[in-house]
Amino acid sequence: MQIETPSWKRYYESHKSECNARAKMWASAHPNKVREIAKRHRTKYAERYKRADTERNRRLRAELLEAYGAVCACCQEQRTVFLTLNHKNGGGTQHRRRVGEIGVYRELKRLGWPRDQYEILCMNCNWARRYGACPHEQQEEPK
């Protein structure tokens, strides 16, 4: 038994560009309605959106680590769970507050992963620099 394709679907397939143009015109004329529909859709399928967002963010972080070299610039730690982005000239907290953590990653990707102001550090080295110098950079005193 073969299921017949609905007539609206056949019409859409043969008039795709006209249908899309009409939909685009309607959407631009009714932005509030579009926002309302999108909000309902996102609420209805919240779990699906959450999974997709998490996976997209995970891929973006992996791309960031690959672009900057997935190793701490100070101690050469390679376990990615410990690695984080460091703003060489400070200001990371303000940057993150302004655009969000993933927003920082997106911005750096858009800028072509600039290396002059950013580097990868492990969490320990990053926190140590916040309060002075990293122990890896300090000379040990002879005993």
Coordinates of C-alpha atoms in Angstrom, one line a residue:
M1 CA 0.0 0.0 0.0
Q2 CA 1.5 3.3 -1.1
I3 CA 0.6 6.5 0.7
E4 CA -0.2 9.4 -1.6
T5 CA 1.6 12.7 -1.2
P6 CA -0.8 15.5 -0.1
S7 CA -1.7 18.0 -2.7
W8 CA -0.3 21.0 -0.7
K9 CA 3.1 19.3 -0.7
R10 CA 3.0 18.7 -4.4
Y11 CA 2.0 22.3 -5.0
Y12 CA 4.9 23.5 -2.7
E13 CA 7.4 21.3 -4.5
S14 CA 6.5 22.8 -7.9
H15 CA 6.2 26.4 -6.6
K16 CA 8.9 26.5 -3.9
S17 CA 10.4 29.9 -4.8
E18 CA 7.0 31.6 -4.9
C19 CA 5.9 30.1 -1.6
N20 CA 9.2 31.1 0.1
A21 CA 8.9 34.6 -1.2
R22 CA 5.3 34.9 0.1
A23 CA 6.3 33.5 3.5
K24 CA 9.2 36.0 3.7
M25 CA 6.9 38.9 2.8
W26 CA 4.4 37.8 5.5
A27 CA 7.2 37.4 8.1
S28 CA 8.6 40.9 7.4
A29 CA 5.1 42.3 7.7
H30 CA 4.3 40.5 11.0
P31 CA 7.5 40.4 13.1
N32 CA 5.7 40.2 16.4
K33 CA 3.7 37.2 15.2
V34 CA 6.8 35.5 14.0
R35 CA 8.5 36.1 17.4
E36 CA 5.5 34.7 19.2
I37 CA 5.4 31.6 17.0
A38 CA 9.2 31.1 17.4
K39 CA 8.8 31.4 21.2
R40 CA 6.0 28.8 21.3
H41 CA 8.1 26.5 19.1
R42 CA 11.2 26.9 21.3
T43 CA 9.1 26.3 24.5
K44 CA 7.4 23.2 23.0
Y45 CA 10.7 21.7 21.9
A46 CA 12.9 23.0 24.7
E47 CA 14.7 19.7 25.3
R48 CA 15.6 19.4 21.6
Y49 CA 16.8 23.0 21.5
K50 CA 18.9 22.5 24.7
R51 CA 20.6 19.4 23.2
A52 CA 21.3 21.2 20.0
D53 CA 22.7 24.3 21.7
T54 CA 24.9 22.2 24.0
E55 CA 26.3 20.3 21.1
R56 CA 26.9 23.5 19.0
N57 CA 28.7 25.1 22.0
R58 CA 30.8 22.0 22.5
R59 CA 31.9 22.0 18.9
L60 CA 32.7 25.8 19.1
R61 CA 34.8 25.2 22.2
A62 CA 36.7 22.4 20.4
E63 CA 37.2 24.7 17.4
L64 CA 38.6 27.4 19.8
L65 CA 41.0 24.9 21.4
E66 CA 42.1 23.7 18.0
A67 CA 42.7 27.2 16.7
Y68 CA 44.8 28.3 19.7
G69 CA 46.5 24.9 20.2
A70 CA 44.9 22.7 22.8
V71 CA 47.8 23.0 25.3
C72 CA 48.4 25.4 28.2
A73 CA 50.9 28.1 27.1
C74 CA 52.5 28.0 30.5
C75 CA 52.7 24.4 31.8
Q76 CA 51.8 22.4 28.6
E77 CA 48.7 20.8 30.2
Q78 CA 46.8 19.0 27.4
R79 CA 43.7 17.7 29.1
T80 CA 41.0 19.8 27.5
V81 CA 38.7 19.7 30.5
F82 CA 41.3 21.9 32.3
L83 CA 41.9 24.3 29.5
T84 CA 40.4 27.8 29.2
L85 CA 40.8 31.0 27.2
N86 CA 43.0 33.7 28.7
H87 CA 42.9 37.4 27.8
K88 CA 46.6 38.3 27.8
N89 CA 45.9 42.0 28.6
G90 CA 43.2 41.3 31.2
G91 CA 39.6 42.4 30.8
G92 CA 38.2 38.8 30.4
T93 CA 35.5 39.2 33.0
Q94 CA 34.1 42.4 31.5
H95 CA 34.3 40.8 28.0
R96 CA 32.5 37.7 29.2
R97 CA 29.8 39.7 31.1
R98 CA 29.2 41.8 28.0
V99 CA 28.7 39.0 25.5
G100 CA 28.6 35.7 27.5
E101 CA 31.2 32.9 27.4
I102 CA 29.9 31.4 24.2
G103 CA 29.6 35.0 22.8
V104 CA 33.3 35.4 23.4
Y105 CA 34.0 32.3 21.4
R106 CA 31.7 33.4 18.6
E107 CA 33.3 36.8 18.5
L108 CA 36.8 35.3 18.3
K109 CA 35.8 33.0 15.5
R110 CA 34.3 35.9 13.6
L111 CA 37.6 37.8 14.0
G112 CA 39.6 34.8 12.7
W113 CA 40.9 33.6 16.0
P114 CA 43.3 36.6 16.8
R115 CA 46.4 35.4 18.7
D116 CA 47.8 38.7 19.8
Q117 CA 45.5 39.2 22.8
Y118 CA 44.4 35.6 23.6
E119 CA 46.0 32.3 24.6
I120 CA 45.0 29.0 26.1
L121 CA 45.9 28.3 29.7
C122 CA 44.9 25.6 32.2
M123 CA 42.7 26.8 35.0
N124 CA 45.5 26.7 37.6
C125 CA 47.8 28.9 35.5
N126 CA 44.9 31.3 34.7
W127 CA 43.9 31.7 38.3
A128 CA 47.5 32.1 39.4
R129 CA 48.0 34.9 36.9
R130 CA 44.9 36.6 38.3
Y131 CA 46.7 37.0 41.6
G132 CA 50.2 37.7 40.4
A133 CA 52.4 35.4 38.5
C134 CA 52.0 31.7 37.7
P135 CA 54.3 29.5 39.8
H136 CA 55.6 27.9 36.6
E137 CA 57.0 31.3 35.6
Q138 CA 58.6 32.1 38.9
Q139 CA 62.3 31.1 39.5
E140 CA 62.7 28.6 42.3
E141 CA 65.0 29.9 45.0
P142 CA 68.1 27.7 45.8
K143 CA 67.9 25.9 49.1

